Amino acid sequence: MVKASAPGKCILFGEHAVVYGQPAVACSINQRMVVELEEEHKFESWRLDGGILNFSKHPHIRFLKDQLWPDGEHSPLKIRIRGTVPTASGLGSSAALSVALVAALQQLKKEKVSAEAAGLLSHQAEAFAQGGKASPIDTTTSALGGFIVLSDKVEEALDHIGERTLQQGDETTTWQLHSFQAEIPEDTFLVIGNTGVHGSTSKQVAKVAKLLAEHPERYVEIEAIGSIARKGIEALRTGNMKLVGKAMTENHIVLRSLGVSSPDLEKLIKAAAPSSLGVKLTGSGGGGCMIALTKNPEQTVGAIEMEGGRAFISPFNSPGVRIETLSSQDDSVQ
Ligand code: PMV
C-alpha cells in the first residue's frame, strides 16, 4: 500500500484579474487531501472508498490511469480518499486530490516521486476533467507548497519556475509560473472562513466578463487589482505584514465593486476585520471562503463562527505534496 498527501490553497491576491493577464498569488494551506492506493487482486474492477469506481464520474482518475498505463495493462487498484480540504469552496480540494493521487501512483510504479512532475500531470488531469479550462495555479501550489504567482508574462522580480500551455480547441493558453520566499513572522496566521455556500467559478467569471464588455472603462479596476497584487508580493517578501493586510483589504474592495462578493461573505469579512490586519474573499466569490491575515487567530475564528461561518487557522508555508509513511497516524497528516 502507498499513501500520499497534498495541501489545498487559497488565493491571496489577484483572482478574476488573472483572467485578464494580471498576476495572481496563491499559498498552500494546512488542510490536506490524503490518497491511499493498494493493488486489488481479488476484484476485476477499480474500487474507490469501498465501492466500484465509476470512471465517468471521476474523469481525472481515468485520465491518470490512461497516462500511466496507456496499454491498460495493470491490475485494478483500490483507492481510499480522505482529507480536510472543504470541497467546492475555492480551496483547491480537487487539485490537491489529483496531486496526491499522482504522487501515490508514482510511488506505486516505483518511479521517482517528483513534485514538479506531479504538478504538471495533475494540471493536465484537472484540465481534462474540467473540459480544458483549468489554470495551473491550484495544482502548482498544491504540488510545490509555499507561495506561487501565476501571470501571463515572466515577472522579473520573482523566481520563474516554468511555463504551462494548454490547448483548448484552436486556442492555446500559456501561463508563466513563479515562486518566491516570504518573510512571515511566526505570530502571523491566515484564518479561513467558509460561508458554506457554494459559489460557481464559471458564473462569477462570466459576471465579470459581462460587466467589462458593457463597461470597458472598468478595466481600470482589473489593472488596480494587478498593482495591489504586486504591492502585496513585495510586502510578503519583505515581511511587512501591515502592508500585506492593507493590500488584501484593498483587493477585496475592488472585488466587491466588481460584484463578486456576497452578503454571506460580507458578514464574515465584517466580523473578522476588527481582529485582523487584512480581510478579503478568496477565489471566485459569490459564496465560498474569505481569508483574514491575523495575529489573533483564535479571536478571528470566534468572530467568524459567531456569524455562522466555519473557520480554521492555517500557518503559512505548509509543505507541498509528500509521501506519507504507512505507520503514521491519521492525525499526523494535518
Ligand atoms: O474559485 P477558485 O479558487 O477556483 O478561483 C477562481 C479564480 C478566478 O480568478 C476567479 C478564475 C480563474 O480561472 O482564475
mmCIF file of C-alpha atoms and ligand atoms in Angstrom:
data_model
loop_
_atom_site.group_PDB
_atom_site.id
_atom_site.type_symbol
_atom_site.label_atom_id
_atom_site.label_comp_id
_atom_site.label_asym_id
_atom_site.label_seq_id
_atom_site.Cartn_x
_atom_site.Cartn_y
_atom_site.Cartn_z
ATOM 1 C CA MET A 1 0.000 0.000 0.000
ATOM 2 C CA VAL A 2 1.186 3.557 -0.683
ATOM 3 C CA LYS A 3 -0.051 6.844 0.744
ATOM 4 C CA ALA A 4 0.484 10.469 -0.347
ATOM 5 C CA SER A 5 -0.939 13.819 0.676
ATOM 6 C CA ALA A 6 -1.103 17.316 -0.823
ATOM 7 C CA PRO A 7 -2.329 20.666 0.537
ATOM 8 C CA GLY A 8 -5.212 22.881 -0.540
ATOM 9 C CA LYS A 9 -4.587 26.514 -1.477
ATOM 10 C CA CYS A 10 -6.082 29.937 -1.138
ATOM 11 C CA ILE A 11 -5.667 32.975 -3.377
ATOM 12 C CA LEU A 12 -4.061 35.883 -1.522
ATOM 13 C CA PHE A 13 -4.236 38.399 -4.377
ATOM 14 C CA GLY A 14 -5.405 38.708 -7.955
ATOM 15 C CA GLU A 15 -8.424 36.420 -8.511
ATOM 16 C CA HIS A 16 -10.537 37.482 -11.507
ATOM 17 C CA ALA A 17 -7.890 39.981 -12.674
ATOM 18 C CA VAL A 18 -5.676 36.968 -13.509
ATOM 19 C CA VAL A 19 -8.196 36.002 -16.206
ATOM 20 C CA TYR A 20 -7.170 39.286 -17.929
ATOM 21 C CA GLY A 21 -3.412 38.739 -17.590
ATOM 22 C CA GLN A 22 -2.693 40.281 -14.171
ATOM 23 C CA PRO A 23 -0.643 38.298 -11.612
ATOM 24 C CA ALA A 24 -2.400 36.119 -9.021
ATOM 25 C CA VAL A 25 -0.749 34.944 -5.801
ATOM 26 C CA ALA A 26 -1.725 31.694 -4.076
ATOM 27 C CA CYS A 27 -0.346 29.965 -0.999
ATOM 28 C CA SER A 28 -0.649 26.450 0.376
ATOM 29 C CA ILE A 29 -2.823 25.921 3.459
ATOM 30 C CA ASN A 30 -2.503 23.271 6.137
ATOM 31 C CA GLN A 31 -5.664 21.412 5.118
ATOM 32 C CA ARG A 32 -4.644 18.375 3.018
ATOM 33 C CA MET A 33 -6.092 15.620 0.861
ATOM 34 C CA VAL A 34 -4.758 12.119 1.502
ATOM 35 C CA VAL A 35 -4.798 9.251 -1.005
ATOM 36 C CA GLU A 36 -4.066 5.593 -0.256
ATOM 37 C CA LEU A 37 -3.577 3.059 -3.055
ATOM 38 C CA GLU A 38 -3.375 -0.676 -2.975
ATOM 39 C CA GLU A 39 -3.222 -3.239 -5.760
ATOM 40 C CA GLU A 40 -6.505 -5.115 -5.899
ATOM 41 C CA HIS A 41 -6.035 -8.730 -6.947
ATOM 42 C CA LYS A 42 -9.361 -10.062 -5.631
ATOM 43 C CA PHE A 43 -11.635 -7.947 -7.842
ATOM 44 C CA GLU A 44 -11.945 -7.242 -11.574
ATOM 45 C CA SER A 45 -12.662 -3.508 -11.229
ATOM 46 C CA TRP A 46 -11.028 -0.499 -9.634
ATOM 47 C CA ARG A 47 -12.537 0.479 -6.290
ATOM 48 C CA LEU A 48 -12.975 3.844 -4.607
ATOM 49 C CA ASP A 49 -13.709 4.100 -0.901
ATOM 50 C CA GLY A 50 -15.211 0.625 -0.799
ATOM 51 C CA GLY A 51 -17.446 0.861 -3.913
ATOM 52 C CA ILE A 52 -16.792 0.169 -7.598
ATOM 53 C CA LEU A 53 -15.066 3.177 -9.186
ATOM 54 C CA ASN A 54 -17.192 4.765 -11.911
ATOM 55 C CA PHE A 55 -14.601 6.364 -14.202
ATOM 56 C CA SER A 56 -17.167 8.612 -15.893
ATOM 57 C CA LYS A 57 -17.793 10.278 -12.521
ATOM 58 C CA HIS A 58 -14.052 10.618 -11.854
ATOM 59 C CA PRO A 59 -12.552 11.744 -15.176
ATOM 60 C CA HIS A 60 -9.270 12.886 -13.597
ATOM 61 C CA ILE A 61 -8.669 9.366 -12.255
ATOM 62 C CA ARG A 62 -9.420 7.915 -15.694
ATOM 63 C CA PHE A 63 -7.021 10.409 -17.303
ATOM 64 C CA LEU A 64 -4.193 9.467 -14.933
ATOM 65 C CA LYS A 65 -4.806 5.740 -15.367
ATOM 66 C CA ASP A 66 -4.644 6.140 -19.180
ATOM 67 C CA GLN A 67 -1.489 8.256 -18.965
ATOM 68 C CA LEU A 68 0.337 5.918 -16.619
ATOM 69 C CA TRP A 69 -0.818 2.632 -18.172
ATOM 70 C CA PRO A 70 -1.552 3.527 -21.817
ATOM 71 C CA ASP A 71 -1.832 -0.159 -22.805
ATOM 72 C CA GLY A 72 -4.308 -0.760 -19.947
ATOM 73 C CA GLU A 73 -2.029 -3.487 -18.576
ATOM 74 C CA HIS A 74 -2.437 -3.125 -14.851
ATOM 75 C CA SER A 75 -4.321 -4.934 -12.145
ATOM 76 C CA PRO A 76 -7.127 -2.821 -10.632
ATOM 77 C CA LEU A 77 -6.355 -0.506 -7.757
ATOM 78 C CA LYS A 78 -8.189 0.164 -4.535
ATOM 79 C CA ILE A 79 -8.228 3.927 -3.821
ATOM 80 C CA ARG A 80 -9.087 5.483 -0.494
ATOM 81 C CA ILE A 81 -9.510 9.255 -0.247
ATOM 82 C CA ARG A 82 -9.649 11.285 2.915
ATOM 83 C CA GLY A 83 -8.857 14.874 3.703
ATOM 84 C CA THR A 84 -9.738 18.082 5.399
ATOM 85 C CA VAL A 85 -9.899 20.480 2.427
ATOM 86 C CA PRO A 86 -13.570 21.524 2.127
ATOM 87 C CA THR A 87 -14.905 20.698 -1.347
ATOM 88 C CA ALA A 88 -16.327 23.248 -3.819
ATOM 89 C CA SER A 89 -15.207 26.182 -1.654
ATOM 90 C CA GLY A 90 -12.379 27.631 -3.756
ATOM 91 C CA LEU A 91 -9.686 25.949 -1.632
ATOM 92 C CA GLY A 92 -8.370 23.660 -4.371
ATOM 93 C CA SER A 93 -9.622 20.317 -2.999
ATOM 94 C CA SER A 94 -9.874 18.782 -6.464
ATOM 95 C CA ALA A 95 -6.340 19.868 -7.423
ATOM 96 C CA ALA A 96 -4.947 18.612 -4.077
ATOM 97 C CA LEU A 97 -6.606 15.273 -4.693
ATOM 98 C CA SER A 98 -5.128 14.992 -8.204
ATOM 99 C CA VAL A 99 -1.651 15.974 -6.980
ATOM 100 C CA ALA A 100 -1.724 13.440 -4.112
ATOM 101 C CA LEU A 101 -3.047 10.775 -6.484
ATOM 102 C CA VAL A 102 -0.220 11.361 -8.991
ATOM 103 C CA ALA A 103 2.396 11.110 -6.227
ATOM 104 C CA ALA A 104 0.822 7.904 -4.876
ATOM 105 C CA LEU A 105 0.726 6.433 -8.409
ATOM 106 C CA GLN A 106 4.393 7.394 -8.993
ATOM 107 C CA GLN A 107 5.271 5.650 -5.732
ATOM 108 C CA LEU A 108 3.240 2.564 -6.658
ATOM 109 C CA LYS A 109 5.024 2.379 -10.034
ATOM 110 C CA LYS A 110 8.324 2.708 -8.135
ATOM 111 C CA GLU A 111 9.108 5.854 -10.116
ATOM 112 C CA LYS A 112 10.903 8.832 -8.623
ATOM 113 C CA VAL A 113 8.247 10.883 -6.821
ATOM 114 C CA SER A 114 8.656 14.406 -8.130
ATOM 115 C CA ALA A 115 6.627 17.456 -7.072
ATOM 116 C CA GLU A 116 7.289 19.086 -10.469
ATOM 117 C CA ALA A 117 6.024 16.047 -12.381
ATOM 118 C CA ALA A 118 3.031 15.738 -10.011
ATOM 119 C CA GLY A 119 2.212 19.436 -10.635
ATOM 120 C CA LEU A 120 2.387 19.001 -14.408
ATOM 121 C CA LEU A 121 0.431 15.760 -14.724
ATOM 122 C CA SER A 122 -2.251 16.773 -12.208
ATOM 123 C CA HIS A 123 -2.806 20.028 -14.157
ATOM 124 C CA GLN A 124 -3.403 18.006 -17.327
ATOM 125 C CA ALA A 125 -5.792 15.738 -15.375
ATOM 126 C CA GLU A 126 -7.725 18.737 -13.979
ATOM 127 C CA ALA A 127 -7.907 20.348 -17.422
ATOM 128 C CA PHE A 128 -9.210 17.072 -18.881
ATOM 129 C CA ALA A 129 -11.799 16.767 -16.089
ATOM 130 C CA GLN A 130 -12.937 20.392 -16.488
ATOM 131 C CA GLY A 131 -13.096 20.340 -20.287
ATOM 132 C CA GLY A 132 -9.763 22.130 -20.834
ATOM 133 C CA LYS A 133 -10.283 25.207 -18.667
ATOM 134 C CA ALA A 134 -8.167 24.726 -15.516
ATOM 135 C CA SER A 135 -5.469 27.256 -14.757
ATOM 136 C CA PRO A 136 -2.328 25.669 -13.249
ATOM 137 C CA ILE A 137 -2.318 27.773 -10.058
ATOM 138 C CA ASP A 138 -4.134 25.252 -7.819
ATOM 139 C CA THR A 139 -2.133 22.203 -8.911
ATOM 140 C CA THR A 140 1.234 24.027 -8.820
ATOM 141 C CA THR A 141 0.614 25.479 -5.344
ATOM 142 C CA SER A 142 -0.526 22.092 -4.072
ATOM 143 C CA ALA A 143 2.461 20.264 -5.585
ATOM 144 C CA LEU A 144 5.207 22.688 -4.527
ATOM 145 C CA GLY A 145 3.700 24.331 -1.418
ATOM 146 C CA GLY A 146 4.569 27.883 -0.333
ATOM 147 C CA PHE A 147 3.804 30.932 -2.495
ATOM 148 C CA ILE A 148 3.070 30.681 -6.220
ATOM 149 C CA VAL A 149 2.455 33.510 -8.689
ATOM 150 C CA LEU A 150 0.695 32.954 -11.999
ATOM 151 C CA SER A 151 0.930 35.595 -14.709
ATOM 152 C CA ASP A 152 0.702 35.850 -18.483
ATOM 153 C CA LYS A 153 4.283 37.122 -18.573
ATOM 154 C CA VAL A 154 7.556 36.426 -16.785
ATOM 155 C CA GLU A 155 7.653 38.583 -13.634
ATOM 156 C CA GLU A 156 11.283 39.735 -13.403
ATOM 157 C CA ALA A 157 11.382 40.145 -9.602
ATOM 158 C CA LEU A 158 10.309 36.538 -8.892
ATOM 159 C CA ASP A 159 11.792 33.046 -9.360
ATOM 160 C CA HIS A 160 10.445 31.795 -12.666
ATOM 161 C CA ILE A 161 9.670 28.094 -12.294
ATOM 162 C CA GLY A 162 8.267 27.374 -15.711
ATOM 163 C CA GLU A 163 5.692 27.794 -18.380
ATOM 164 C CA ARG A 164 2.430 25.848 -18.785
ATOM 165 C CA THR A 165 0.496 25.601 -22.007
ATOM 166 C CA LEU A 166 -2.961 24.207 -22.617
ATOM 167 C CA GLN A 167 -4.584 23.568 -25.954
ATOM 168 C CA GLN A 168 -8.360 24.166 -25.942
ATOM 169 C CA GLY A 169 -9.612 23.523 -29.456
ATOM 170 C CA ASP A 170 -7.834 26.066 -31.658
ATOM 171 C CA GLU A 171 -6.873 28.208 -28.709
ATOM 172 C CA THR A 172 -3.549 27.887 -26.878
ATOM 173 C CA THR A 173 -3.214 29.418 -23.416
ATOM 174 C CA THR A 174 0.206 29.979 -21.903
ATOM 175 C CA TRP A 175 0.890 30.807 -18.265
ATOM 176 C CA GLN A 176 4.125 31.728 -16.513
ATOM 177 C CA LEU A 177 4.601 30.269 -13.037
ATOM 178 C CA HIS A 178 6.797 31.740 -10.333
ATOM 179 C CA SER A 179 7.589 31.203 -6.680
ATOM 180 C CA PHE A 180 9.022 33.485 -4.024
ATOM 181 C CA GLN A 181 10.192 33.353 -0.450
ATOM 182 C CA ALA A 182 8.017 35.277 2.008
ATOM 183 C CA GLU A 183 9.193 36.558 5.374
ATOM 184 C CA ILE A 184 6.233 35.681 7.585
ATOM 185 C CA PRO A 185 6.618 36.350 11.332
ATOM 186 C CA GLU A 186 5.785 33.311 13.492
ATOM 187 C CA ASP A 187 2.905 35.092 15.175
ATOM 188 C CA THR A 188 1.015 35.768 11.936
ATOM 189 C CA PHE A 189 -1.593 33.353 10.580
ATOM 190 C CA LEU A 190 -4.246 33.032 7.963
ATOM 191 C CA VAL A 191 -7.753 32.346 9.167
ATOM 192 C CA ILE A 192 -10.030 30.864 6.520
ATOM 193 C CA GLY A 193 -13.772 31.383 6.930
ATOM 194 C CA ASN A 194 -16.171 29.251 4.912
ATOM 195 C CA THR A 195 -19.670 30.590 4.195
ATOM 196 C CA GLY A 196 -20.837 27.029 3.397
ATOM 197 C CA VAL A 197 -22.447 28.465 0.247
ATOM 198 C CA HIS A 198 -21.005 27.016 -2.953
ATOM 199 C CA GLY A 199 -20.146 29.813 -5.385
ATOM 200 C CA SER A 200 -19.829 28.811 -9.038
ATOM 201 C CA THR A 201 -16.465 29.861 -10.518
ATOM 202 C CA SER A 202 -17.765 29.883 -14.114
ATOM 203 C CA LYS A 203 -20.773 32.054 -13.167
ATOM 204 C CA GLN A 204 -18.600 34.560 -11.298
ATOM 205 C CA VAL A 205 -16.070 34.731 -14.145
ATOM 206 C CA ALA A 206 -18.945 35.275 -16.626
ATOM 207 C CA LYS A 207 -20.371 38.046 -14.422
ATOM 208 C CA VAL A 208 -17.087 39.989 -14.533
ATOM 209 C CA ALA A 209 -16.756 39.366 -18.288
ATOM 210 C CA LYS A 210 -20.260 40.826 -18.865
ATOM 211 C CA LEU A 211 -19.502 43.871 -16.711
ATOM 212 C CA LEU A 212 -16.283 44.555 -18.638
ATOM 213 C CA ALA A 213 -17.967 44.043 -22.003
ATOM 214 C CA GLU A 214 -20.710 46.526 -21.093
ATOM 215 C CA HIS A 215 -18.393 48.983 -19.320
ATOM 216 C CA PRO A 216 -14.883 48.755 -20.815
ATOM 217 C CA GLU A 217 -13.839 51.737 -18.664
ATOM 218 C CA ARG A 218 -13.957 49.367 -15.703
ATOM 219 C CA TYR A 219 -10.777 47.628 -16.893
ATOM 220 C CA VAL A 220 -9.043 50.143 -14.607
ATOM 221 C CA GLU A 221 -10.302 48.024 -11.714
ATOM 222 C CA ILE A 222 -8.631 44.942 -13.197
ATOM 223 C CA GLU A 223 -5.398 46.935 -13.506
ATOM 224 C CA ALA A 224 -5.837 48.194 -9.934
ATOM 225 C CA ILE A 225 -6.006 44.587 -8.698
ATOM 226 C CA GLY A 226 -2.780 43.877 -10.628
ATOM 227 C CA SER A 227 -0.949 46.760 -8.888
ATOM 228 C CA ILE A 228 -2.320 45.714 -5.498
ATOM 229 C CA ALA A 229 -1.096 42.134 -6.115
ATOM 230 C CA ARG A 230 2.421 43.401 -6.978
ATOM 231 C CA LYS A 231 2.430 45.572 -3.838
ATOM 232 C CA GLY A 232 1.235 42.564 -1.813
ATOM 233 C CA ILE A 233 4.034 40.348 -3.175
ATOM 234 C CA GLU A 234 6.658 42.961 -2.253
ATOM 235 C CA ALA A 235 5.205 43.278 1.262
ATOM 236 C CA LEU A 236 5.225 39.475 1.699
ATOM 237 C CA ARG A 237 8.863 39.302 0.557
ATOM 238 C CA THR A 238 9.958 41.975 2.999
ATOM 239 C CA GLY A 239 7.806 40.685 5.864
ATOM 240 C CA ASN A 240 5.714 43.846 6.180
ATOM 241 C CA MET A 241 2.523 42.216 7.461
ATOM 242 C CA LYS A 242 0.694 45.517 7.984
ATOM 243 C CA LEU A 243 1.135 46.306 4.307
ATOM 244 C CA VAL A 244 0.150 42.768 3.271
ATOM 245 C CA GLY A 245 -3.077 43.127 5.270
ATOM 246 C CA LYS A 246 -3.776 46.564 3.829
ATOM 247 C CA ALA A 247 -3.282 45.251 0.288
ATOM 248 C CA MET A 248 -5.643 42.322 1.000
ATOM 249 C CA THR A 249 -8.397 44.663 2.160
ATOM 250 C CA GLU A 250 -7.845 46.949 -0.845
ATOM 251 C CA ASN A 251 -8.036 43.916 -3.138
ATOM 252 C CA HIS A 252 -11.336 42.950 -1.518
ATOM 253 C CA ILE A 253 -12.827 46.414 -2.002
ATOM 254 C CA VAL A 254 -12.145 46.213 -5.754
ATOM 255 C CA LEU A 255 -13.539 42.650 -5.960
ATOM 256 C CA ARG A 256 -16.674 43.812 -4.150
ATOM 257 C CA SER A 257 -17.075 46.696 -6.572
ATOM 258 C CA LEU A 258 -16.781 44.193 -9.470
ATOM 259 C CA GLY A 259 -19.792 42.417 -7.937
ATOM 260 C CA VAL A 260 -18.231 39.100 -6.909
ATOM 261 C CA SER A 261 -18.741 39.319 -3.141
ATOM 262 C CA SER A 262 -21.979 38.136 -1.474
ATOM 263 C CA PRO A 263 -23.944 39.050 1.676
ATOM 264 C CA ASP A 264 -22.613 35.894 3.399
ATOM 265 C CA LEU A 265 -19.016 36.759 2.549
ATOM 266 C CA GLU A 266 -19.516 40.381 3.660
ATOM 267 C CA LYS A 267 -20.912 39.217 7.012
ATOM 268 C CA LEU A 268 -17.842 37.055 7.744
ATOM 269 C CA ILE A 269 -15.436 39.720 6.454
ATOM 270 C CA LYS A 270 -17.019 42.381 8.666
ATOM 271 C CA ALA A 271 -16.821 40.059 11.687
ATOM 272 C CA ALA A 272 -13.148 39.180 11.099
ATOM 273 C CA ALA A 273 -11.905 42.685 10.282
ATOM 274 C CA PRO A 274 -11.533 44.163 13.825
ATOM 275 C CA SER A 275 -9.109 41.399 14.945
ATOM 276 C CA SER A 276 -7.196 41.226 11.634
ATOM 277 C CA LEU A 277 -4.535 43.052 9.634
ATOM 278 C CA GLY A 278 -6.492 42.483 6.432
ATOM 279 C CA VAL A 279 -9.507 40.592 5.100
ATOM 280 C CA LYS A 280 -10.789 39.570 1.683
ATOM 281 C CA LEU A 281 -12.789 36.990 -0.193
ATOM 282 C CA THR A 282 -10.649 34.261 -1.745
ATOM 283 C CA GLY A 283 -11.262 32.527 -5.075
ATOM 284 C CA SER A 284 -14.161 33.260 -7.344
ATOM 285 C CA GLY A 285 -16.562 34.628 -4.687
ATOM 286 C CA GLY A 286 -20.372 34.606 -4.736
ATOM 287 C CA GLY A 287 -20.028 32.283 -1.709
ATOM 288 C CA GLY A 288 -17.107 30.017 -0.842
ATOM 289 C CA CYS A 289 -14.451 31.371 1.503
ATOM 290 C CA MET A 290 -12.898 34.534 2.893
ATOM 291 C CA ILE A 291 -9.437 34.891 4.433
ATOM 292 C CA ALA A 292 -8.072 37.058 7.225
ATOM 293 C CA LEU A 293 -4.432 37.840 7.989
ATOM 294 C CA THR A 294 -4.229 37.953 11.756
ATOM 295 C CA LYS A 295 -2.059 37.932 14.860
ATOM 296 C CA ASN A 296 -5.124 36.960 16.931
ATOM 297 C CA PRO A 297 -6.212 33.764 15.165
ATOM 298 C CA GLU A 298 -8.470 32.392 17.931
ATOM 299 C CA GLN A 299 -10.301 35.694 18.241
ATOM 300 C CA THR A 300 -10.761 35.880 14.461
ATOM 301 C CA VAL A 301 -12.055 32.281 14.309
ATOM 302 C CA GLY A 302 -14.518 33.065 17.137
ATOM 303 C CA ALA A 303 -15.801 36.187 15.389
ATOM 304 C CA ILE A 304 -16.392 34.290 12.116
ATOM 305 C CA GLU A 305 -18.132 31.416 13.880
ATOM 306 C CA MET A 306 -20.399 33.834 15.779
ATOM 307 C CA GLU A 307 -21.695 34.887 12.352
ATOM 308 C CA GLY A 308 -22.375 31.285 11.319
ATOM 309 C CA GLY A 309 -19.211 30.641 9.255
ATOM 310 C CA ARG A 310 -16.904 27.651 9.681
ATOM 311 C CA ALA A 311 -13.350 28.803 10.344
ATOM 312 C CA PHE A 312 -9.892 27.320 10.718
ATOM 313 C CA ILE A 313 -6.392 28.594 11.298
ATOM 314 C CA SER A 314 -3.669 27.937 8.742
ATOM 315 C CA PRO A 315 0.002 28.732 9.302
ATOM 316 C CA PHE A 316 1.942 29.816 6.192
ATOM 317 C CA ASN A 317 4.393 27.669 4.227
ATOM 318 C CA SER A 318 2.534 24.367 4.536
ATOM 319 C CA PRO A 319 4.576 21.744 2.664
ATOM 320 C CA GLY A 320 3.594 20.632 -0.835
ATOM 321 C CA VAL A 321 2.953 17.063 -1.937
ATOM 322 C CA ARG A 322 4.587 14.335 0.139
ATOM 323 C CA ILE A 323 4.646 10.593 0.566
ATOM 324 C CA GLU A 324 3.253 9.595 3.946
ATOM 325 C CA THR A 325 4.793 6.708 5.867
ATOM 326 C CA LEU A 326 2.284 3.936 6.369
ATOM 327 C CA SER A 327 2.957 3.748 10.083
ATOM 328 C CA SER A 328 1.985 7.405 10.530
ATOM 329 C CA GLN A 329 -1.233 8.035 12.428
ATOM 330 C CA ASP A 330 -4.096 9.664 10.563
ATOM 331 C CA ASP A 331 -3.693 12.817 12.580
ATOM 332 C CA SER A 332 -0.020 13.153 11.594
ATOM 333 C CA VAL A 333 -1.325 14.259 8.191
ATOM 334 C CA GLN A 334 -2.637 17.672 9.016
HETATM 335 O O1 PMV B 1 -12.670 29.619 -7.079
HETATM 336 P P1 PMV B 1 -11.253 29.330 -7.306
HETATM 337 O O2 PMV B 1 -10.378 29.242 -6.121
HETATM 338 O O3 PMV B 1 -11.046 28.178 -8.272
HETATM 339 O O4 PMV B 1 -10.646 30.606 -8.026
HETATM 340 C C1 PMV B 1 -11.009 31.035 -9.260
HETATM 341 C C2 PMV B 1 -10.093 32.165 -9.629
HETATM 342 C C3 PMV B 1 -10.621 33.032 -10.752
HETATM 343 O O5 PMV B 1 -9.635 34.001 -10.980
HETATM 344 C C4 PMV B 1 -11.898 33.695 -10.374
HETATM 345 C C5 PMV B 1 -10.850 32.219 -12.025
HETATM 346 C C6 PMV B 1 -9.607 31.721 -12.715
HETATM 347 O O6 PMV B 1 -9.758 30.827 -13.578
HETATM 348 O O7 PMV B 1 -8.510 32.199 -12.446
#
